[in-house]
Amino acid sequence: MKVLIVGAGNAGCAHASVFSARGHEVALLKTSHALHDANFEVVLARQGMNWIDGPGKVLAPRFQPFALVTRDLEAALAFDPQIVFVAVQSTQQPALAARIAPHLRAGQLLITSPGYMGSAYFRKHLSDPGVLVAEGESLPFDARIVEPGCVQVLWENTRNALAFLPRSRSEEGLKLAQQLTPRYMATRTNVVESALHNPNLIVHTVGTLLSASRIEHSGGEFWMYREGFTPGTLRLLDKLDAEKMAILQACGAKPEPCLESFKFRNEQDLSMPAIEVLRKYAREGGPKGPLDLQTRYITEDVPMGLGLMVSLGERLGLATPMTRALIEIASGLLDRDFAAESRTLDDLGFEGLDGAGFVAAVNA
């Protein structure tokens, strides 16, 4: 397949490398100078990059050429991809959707992952209603750029699920996504279900905010997945998760616990206790960090994830006290007003709809 990867950070570089190595024709597009510029300049010059397939440091990198590496949006769209795979932070989705979506055509599939309902931004800006838009809840690969021009793949999910806009084309969309990777194995009820099954919403926020003093004291030697989830932290995680599941129930979606969804994505043996799957991931693939509090685990996942939860709760008439409390804690720690920065349903194009109207819209 011809695949355009939008975003050249950890995720974009890893997915471009793996998809290309597995036989797809891949173009990599960087649309900003916000992050990872030194890495991208090396990739741009070489029209490809080194990658390490696995977490072991003894593994030698191998070079993977790409069909195209560019900052030119027009050149990237002229590549005529069958799938556009958006791997940018969700804070960048509104501006990116306005630039890319009007140029897409019927028959193409756009996947934004993980989305926090960012799929709605792209759907809102489409000029051709024949374009399929998918909301992912977790990227197929975890990875980190280890030096300019080299990315290390740390983990590959066992299974991934997608939700589609429109929902009525879910079967068609899944078949197309499976041509990219067979790890796309299931569809979710609606985009709210995929958005709130993004593990970062629960795991990143709780694991980071409750470890703030440890992160700042550690001097860069903190491993959230290994250290952050003690019995007390897990009890608080369950409280936040309960608010999420109440929202899913009200939206006609499946109210599955966060760690059960984590197990679905990450473990072949579904009989294993979910907490043991989290521990296994921490040992075998969980990345180091965050290294300080200026991390997307807070600056993205609090306003885009927890903020979205508050907006959903307000629209559906559901209380979200734990969600609101964590937003306030994050705001205090970073001296920012994350409530004011939060993603809302009005931002996403659902203004003017009451709770029943919103539920009908996302299930259409």
mmCIF file of C-alpha atoms in Angstrom, residues 23-281:
data_model
loop_
_atom_site.group_PDB
_atom_site.id
_atom_site.type_symbol
_atom_site.label_atom_id
_atom_site.label_comp_id
_atom_site.label_asym_id
_atom_site.label_seq_id
_atom_site.Cartn_x
_atom_site.Cartn_y
_atom_site.Cartn_z
ATOM 1 C CA GLY A 23 6.665 -3.831 2.123
ATOM 2 C CA HIS A 24 4.528 -0.690 2.060
ATOM 3 C CA GLU A 25 5.476 2.359 0.022
ATOM 4 C CA VAL A 26 5.876 5.070 2.661
ATOM 5 C CA ALA A 27 6.089 8.850 2.580
ATOM 6 C CA LEU A 28 6.997 10.759 5.759
ATOM 7 C CA LEU A 29 5.754 14.337 6.163
ATOM 8 C CA LYS A 30 6.817 16.793 8.888
ATOM 9 C CA THR A 31 4.492 19.783 9.116
ATOM 10 C CA SER A 32 6.147 21.895 11.832
ATOM 11 C CA HIS A 33 9.428 22.784 13.522
ATOM 12 C CA ALA A 34 8.055 22.182 17.017
ATOM 13 C CA LEU A 35 9.962 19.025 17.971
ATOM 14 C CA HIS A 36 12.586 16.563 16.699
ATOM 15 C CA ASP A 37 14.000 18.900 14.033
ATOM 16 C CA ALA A 38 17.587 17.635 14.343
ATOM 17 C CA ASN A 39 16.375 14.091 13.786
ATOM 18 C CA PHE A 40 14.261 15.061 10.810
ATOM 19 C CA GLU A 41 17.075 16.893 9.051
ATOM 20 C CA VAL A 42 19.087 13.653 9.058
ATOM 21 C CA VAL A 43 16.108 11.615 7.816
ATOM 22 C CA LEU A 44 15.359 14.220 5.134
ATOM 23 C CA ALA A 45 18.941 14.212 3.874
ATOM 24 C CA ARG A 46 19.076 10.405 3.744
ATOM 25 C CA GLN A 47 15.443 9.884 2.594
ATOM 26 C CA GLY A 48 15.238 7.131 5.181
ATOM 27 C CA MET A 49 16.450 6.264 8.646
ATOM 28 C CA ASN A 50 18.099 3.711 10.876
ATOM 29 C CA TRP A 51 15.839 1.700 13.140
ATOM 30 C CA ILE A 52 16.260 -0.892 15.877
ATOM 31 C CA ASP A 53 13.603 -3.571 16.053
ATOM 32 C CA GLY A 54 13.391 -4.315 19.775
ATOM 33 C CA PRO A 55 14.357 -2.899 23.172
ATOM 34 C CA GLY A 56 17.775 -4.582 23.545
ATOM 35 C CA LYS A 57 20.637 -2.088 23.247
ATOM 36 C CA VAL A 58 22.878 -4.747 21.680
ATOM 37 C CA LEU A 59 20.722 -4.890 18.562
ATOM 38 C CA ALA A 60 22.335 -3.245 15.563
ATOM 39 C CA PRO A 61 20.371 -0.562 13.679
ATOM 40 C CA ARG A 62 19.499 -1.127 10.052
ATOM 41 C CA PHE A 63 18.796 1.487 7.409
ATOM 42 C CA GLN A 64 15.300 1.707 5.918
ATOM 43 C CA PRO A 65 14.763 3.913 2.851
ATOM 44 C CA PHE A 66 11.420 5.673 2.359
ATOM 45 C CA ALA A 67 9.703 6.546 -0.894
ATOM 46 C CA LEU A 68 9.574 10.210 0.119
ATOM 47 C CA VAL A 69 10.624 12.371 3.066
ATOM 48 C CA THR A 70 9.425 15.974 2.895
ATOM 49 C CA ARG A 71 8.151 19.095 4.599
ATOM 50 C CA ASP A 72 6.104 19.950 1.490
ATOM 51 C CA LEU A 73 2.414 19.177 2.030
ATOM 52 C CA GLU A 74 1.632 19.465 -1.686
ATOM 53 C CA ALA A 75 4.333 16.920 -2.556
ATOM 54 C CA ALA A 76 3.091 14.577 0.156
ATOM 55 C CA LEU A 77 -0.490 14.712 -1.117
ATOM 56 C CA ALA A 78 0.721 14.219 -4.701
ATOM 57 C CA PHE A 79 2.186 10.913 -3.475
ATOM 58 C CA ASP A 80 -1.496 9.834 -3.651
ATOM 59 C CA PRO A 81 -1.606 7.585 -0.558
ATOM 60 C CA GLN A 82 -4.315 5.025 0.105
ATOM 61 C CA ILE A 83 -3.915 5.589 3.853
ATOM 62 C CA VAL A 84 -2.991 8.813 5.643
ATOM 63 C CA PHE A 85 -1.676 7.902 9.092
ATOM 64 C CA VAL A 86 -1.629 10.921 11.413
ATOM 65 C CA ALA A 87 0.884 10.510 14.249
ATOM 66 C CA VAL A 88 1.078 13.976 15.781
ATOM 67 C CA GLN A 89 0.215 15.133 19.279
ATOM 68 C CA SER A 90 -3.512 15.733 19.596
ATOM 69 C CA THR A 91 -2.849 19.402 20.438
ATOM 70 C CA GLN A 92 -1.834 19.831 16.772
ATOM 71 C CA GLN A 93 -4.907 18.170 15.248
ATOM 72 C CA PRO A 94 -7.116 21.258 14.703
ATOM 73 C CA ALA A 95 -4.550 23.132 12.615
ATOM 74 C CA LEU A 96 -3.443 19.986 10.780
ATOM 75 C CA ALA A 97 -6.999 18.937 9.928
ATOM 76 C CA ALA A 98 -7.708 22.302 8.349
ATOM 77 C CA ARG A 99 -4.611 21.935 6.139
ATOM 78 C CA ILE A 100 -4.943 18.291 5.087
ATOM 79 C CA ALA A 101 -8.573 17.176 5.165
ATOM 80 C CA PRO A 102 -9.907 19.405 2.340
ATOM 81 C CA HIS A 103 -7.448 17.755 -0.085
ATOM 82 C CA LEU A 104 -8.401 14.130 0.614
ATOM 83 C CA ARG A 105 -10.554 12.163 -1.816
ATOM 84 C CA ALA A 106 -13.046 9.304 -1.780
ATOM 85 C CA GLY A 107 -11.440 5.926 -1.251
ATOM 86 C CA GLN A 108 -8.725 7.203 1.062
ATOM 87 C CA LEU A 109 -8.607 6.296 4.755
ATOM 88 C CA LEU A 110 -7.269 8.720 7.350
ATOM 89 C CA ILE A 111 -6.289 7.257 10.720
ATOM 90 C CA THR A 112 -5.552 9.535 13.649
ATOM 91 C CA SER A 113 -4.117 7.652 16.597
ATOM 92 C CA PRO A 114 -4.475 8.123 19.441
ATOM 93 C CA GLY A 115 -7.182 10.624 18.753
ATOM 94 C CA TYR A 116 -9.050 12.044 21.765
ATOM 95 C CA MET A 117 -11.884 12.389 19.216
ATOM 96 C CA GLY A 118 -9.557 14.300 16.896
ATOM 97 C CA SER A 119 -11.121 12.310 14.060
ATOM 98 C CA ALA A 120 -14.033 14.751 14.323
ATOM 99 C CA TYR A 121 -11.739 17.656 13.373
ATOM 100 C CA PHE A 122 -10.713 15.876 10.166
ATOM 101 C CA ARG A 123 -14.296 14.869 9.372
ATOM 102 C CA LYS A 124 -15.406 18.478 9.861
ATOM 103 C CA HIS A 125 -12.924 19.770 7.250
ATOM 104 C CA LEU A 126 -13.478 17.163 4.528
ATOM 105 C CA SER A 127 -14.632 18.427 1.146
ATOM 106 C CA ASP A 128 -15.261 14.880 -0.157
ATOM 107 C CA PRO A 129 -17.724 12.852 1.964
ATOM 108 C CA GLY A 130 -16.336 9.633 0.503
ATOM 109 C CA VAL A 131 -13.215 9.847 2.679
ATOM 110 C CA LEU A 132 -13.184 7.415 5.605
ATOM 111 C CA VAL A 133 -11.881 8.702 8.934
ATOM 112 C CA ALA A 134 -10.733 6.389 11.737
ATOM 113 C CA GLU A 135 -10.127 7.074 15.423
ATOM 114 C CA GLY A 136 -7.403 4.993 17.030
ATOM 115 C CA GLU A 137 -6.973 4.451 20.751
ATOM 116 C CA SER A 138 -3.325 3.378 20.811
ATOM 117 C CA LEU A 139 -0.535 3.304 18.265
ATOM 118 C CA PRO A 140 0.529 -0.138 17.006
ATOM 119 C CA PHE A 141 4.164 0.532 18.065
ATOM 120 C CA ASP A 142 5.851 2.219 21.022
ATOM 121 C CA ALA A 143 9.208 3.749 20.163
ATOM 122 C CA ARG A 144 11.810 6.383 20.988
ATOM 123 C CA ILE A 145 14.262 8.299 18.811
ATOM 124 C CA VAL A 146 17.624 7.366 20.314
ATOM 125 C CA GLU A 147 19.789 9.711 18.235
ATOM 126 C CA PRO A 148 19.275 11.850 15.129
ATOM 127 C CA GLY A 149 18.366 9.516 12.286
ATOM 128 C CA CYS A 150 17.728 6.430 14.446
ATOM 129 C CA VAL A 151 14.538 5.208 16.135
ATOM 130 C CA GLN A 152 14.164 2.210 18.445
ATOM 131 C CA VAL A 153 10.912 0.213 18.400
ATOM 132 C CA LEU A 154 10.214 -0.917 21.964
ATOM 133 C CA TRP A 155 6.895 -2.738 21.685
ATOM 134 C CA GLU A 156 4.331 -3.936 19.145
ATOM 135 C CA ASN A 157 0.735 -4.253 20.252
ATOM 136 C CA THR A 158 -0.889 -7.654 19.904
ATOM 137 C CA ARG A 159 -4.222 -6.157 18.831
ATOM 138 C CA ASN A 160 -5.568 -2.736 17.946
ATOM 139 C CA ALA A 161 -9.103 -1.437 17.514
ATOM 140 C CA LEU A 162 -10.499 1.467 15.505
ATOM 141 C CA ALA A 163 -13.731 3.431 15.340
ATOM 142 C CA PHE A 164 -14.900 4.977 12.082
ATOM 143 C CA LEU A 165 -16.706 8.037 10.803
ATOM 144 C CA PRO A 166 -19.239 7.276 9.528
ATOM 145 C CA ARG A 167 -19.910 4.308 11.804
ATOM 146 C CA SER A 168 -21.912 2.624 9.023
ATOM 147 C CA ARG A 169 -18.659 2.061 7.056
ATOM 148 C CA SER A 170 -16.776 0.360 9.908
ATOM 149 C CA GLU A 171 -16.462 -3.032 8.200
ATOM 150 C CA GLU A 172 -15.083 -1.443 5.037
ATOM 151 C CA GLY A 173 -12.670 0.687 7.019
ATOM 152 C CA LEU A 174 -11.327 -2.193 9.084
ATOM 153 C CA LYS A 175 -10.605 -4.271 5.966
ATOM 154 C CA LEU A 176 -8.580 -1.388 4.532
ATOM 155 C CA ALA A 177 -6.701 -0.809 7.797
ATOM 156 C CA GLN A 178 -5.856 -4.522 7.994
ATOM 157 C CA GLN A 179 -3.976 -4.194 4.719
ATOM 158 C CA LEU A 180 -1.667 -1.811 6.557
ATOM 159 C CA THR A 181 -1.234 -4.090 9.579
ATOM 160 C CA PRO A 182 -3.183 -7.210 10.546
ATOM 161 C CA ARG A 183 -2.943 -6.091 14.191
ATOM 162 C CA TYR A 184 -6.039 -3.977 13.504
ATOM 163 C CA MET A 185 -8.477 -6.672 14.590
ATOM 164 C CA ALA A 186 -11.630 -4.992 15.923
ATOM 165 C CA THR A 187 -13.937 -2.014 15.664
ATOM 166 C CA ARG A 188 -15.278 -0.006 18.570
ATOM 167 C CA THR A 189 -18.897 1.041 18.948
ATOM 168 C CA ASN A 190 -18.232 4.710 18.205
ATOM 169 C CA VAL A 191 -15.481 7.332 18.310
ATOM 170 C CA VAL A 192 -16.149 8.142 21.962
ATOM 171 C CA GLU A 193 -15.318 4.542 22.837
ATOM 172 C CA SER A 194 -12.010 4.680 20.960
ATOM 173 C CA ALA A 195 -11.175 8.125 22.366
ATOM 174 C CA LEU A 196 -11.706 7.093 25.991
ATOM 175 C CA HIS A 197 -9.962 3.739 25.552
ATOM 176 C CA ASN A 198 -6.795 5.720 24.841
ATOM 177 C CA PRO A 199 -4.717 4.407 27.780
ATOM 178 C CA ASN A 200 -2.862 7.712 28.104
ATOM 179 C CA LEU A 201 -6.034 9.333 29.414
ATOM 180 C CA ILE A 202 -5.906 7.203 32.563
ATOM 181 C CA VAL A 203 -2.403 5.743 32.822
ATOM 182 C CA HIS A 204 -0.284 8.754 31.858
ATOM 183 C CA THR A 205 -2.195 11.281 33.920
ATOM 184 C CA VAL A 206 -2.467 9.251 37.131
ATOM 185 C CA GLY A 207 1.011 7.731 36.852
ATOM 186 C CA THR A 208 2.670 11.115 36.286
ATOM 187 C CA LEU A 209 0.676 13.440 38.526
ATOM 188 C CA LEU A 210 0.911 11.155 41.541
ATOM 189 C CA SER A 211 4.661 10.752 40.951
ATOM 190 C CA ALA A 212 5.454 14.455 40.533
ATOM 191 C CA SER A 213 7.909 14.726 43.434
ATOM 192 C CA ARG A 214 9.645 11.481 42.448
ATOM 193 C CA ILE A 215 10.036 12.704 38.849
ATOM 194 C CA GLU A 216 11.570 16.000 39.926
ATOM 195 C CA HIS A 217 13.833 14.330 42.495
ATOM 196 C CA SER A 218 15.015 11.509 40.230
ATOM 197 C CA GLY A 219 17.275 13.554 37.967
ATOM 198 C CA GLY A 220 16.034 11.745 34.881
ATOM 199 C CA GLU A 221 16.006 8.243 36.397
ATOM 200 C CA PHE A 222 12.258 7.619 36.571
ATOM 201 C CA TRP A 223 10.328 4.753 34.940
ATOM 202 C CA MET A 224 6.627 5.461 35.285
ATOM 203 C CA TYR A 225 5.382 2.026 34.244
ATOM 204 C CA ARG A 226 7.728 0.343 36.726
ATOM 205 C CA GLU A 227 7.384 2.747 39.647
ATOM 206 C CA GLY A 228 4.151 4.668 39.309
ATOM 207 C CA PHE A 229 1.435 2.095 39.956
ATOM 208 C CA THR A 230 1.382 1.241 43.639
ATOM 209 C CA PRO A 231 -1.779 -0.065 45.389
ATOM 210 C CA GLY A 232 -2.929 3.438 46.359
ATOM 211 C CA THR A 233 -2.290 4.822 42.874
ATOM 212 C CA LEU A 234 -4.248 1.948 41.359
ATOM 213 C CA ARG A 235 -7.198 2.688 43.658
ATOM 214 C CA LEU A 236 -7.260 6.272 42.428
ATOM 215 C CA LEU A 237 -6.886 5.038 38.850
ATOM 216 C CA ASP A 238 -10.026 2.932 39.363
ATOM 217 C CA LYS A 239 -11.968 6.005 40.550
ATOM 218 C CA LEU A 240 -11.025 7.926 37.423
ATOM 219 C CA ASP A 241 -11.765 4.883 35.290
ATOM 220 C CA ALA A 242 -15.265 4.624 36.780
ATOM 221 C CA GLU A 243 -16.064 8.146 35.565
ATOM 222 C CA LYS A 244 -14.838 7.175 32.104
ATOM 223 C CA MET A 245 -16.994 4.038 32.044
ATOM 224 C CA ALA A 246 -20.110 5.964 33.081
ATOM 225 C CA ILE A 247 -19.580 8.242 30.080
ATOM 226 C CA LEU A 248 -19.116 5.264 27.758
ATOM 227 C CA GLN A 249 -22.329 3.698 29.051
ATOM 228 C CA ALA A 250 -24.254 6.917 28.428
ATOM 229 C CA CYS A 251 -22.902 7.067 24.857
ATOM 230 C CA GLY A 252 -24.068 3.554 24.004
ATOM 231 C CA ALA A 253 -20.486 2.243 24.084
ATOM 232 C CA LYS A 254 -18.934 -0.653 25.983
ATOM 233 C CA PRO A 255 -17.819 0.417 29.501
ATOM 234 C CA GLU A 256 -14.632 -1.619 29.655
ATOM 235 C CA PRO A 257 -12.022 -0.944 32.407
ATOM 236 C CA CYS A 258 -8.787 0.712 31.301
ATOM 237 C CA LEU A 259 -6.528 -2.201 32.263
ATOM 238 C CA GLU A 260 -8.771 -4.701 30.474
ATOM 239 C CA SER A 261 -8.438 -2.639 27.294
ATOM 240 C CA PHE A 262 -4.691 -2.499 27.930
ATOM 241 C CA LYS A 263 -4.652 -6.304 28.142
ATOM 242 C CA PHE A 264 -6.610 -6.611 24.874
ATOM 243 C CA ARG A 265 -4.007 -4.538 23.060
ATOM 244 C CA ASN A 266 -0.868 -5.922 24.657
ATOM 245 C CA GLU A 267 -1.268 -9.572 25.616
ATOM 246 C CA GLN A 268 -1.832 -12.717 23.558
ATOM 247 C CA ASP A 269 -3.038 -14.653 26.621
ATOM 248 C CA LEU A 270 -6.322 -12.970 27.547
ATOM 249 C CA SER A 271 -6.672 -15.175 30.630
ATOM 250 C CA MET A 272 -3.774 -13.303 32.305
ATOM 251 C CA PRO A 273 -4.856 -10.823 35.028
ATOM 252 C CA ALA A 274 -4.858 -7.307 33.623
ATOM 253 C CA ILE A 275 -2.531 -5.942 36.298
ATOM 254 C CA GLU A 276 0.036 -8.611 35.383
ATOM 255 C CA VAL A 277 -0.120 -7.473 31.758
ATOM 256 C CA LEU A 278 0.720 -3.934 32.903
ATOM 257 C CA ARG A 279 3.645 -5.279 34.944
ATOM 258 C CA LYS A 280 4.875 -7.320 31.973
ATOM 259 C CA TYR A 281 4.733 -4.267 29.707
#
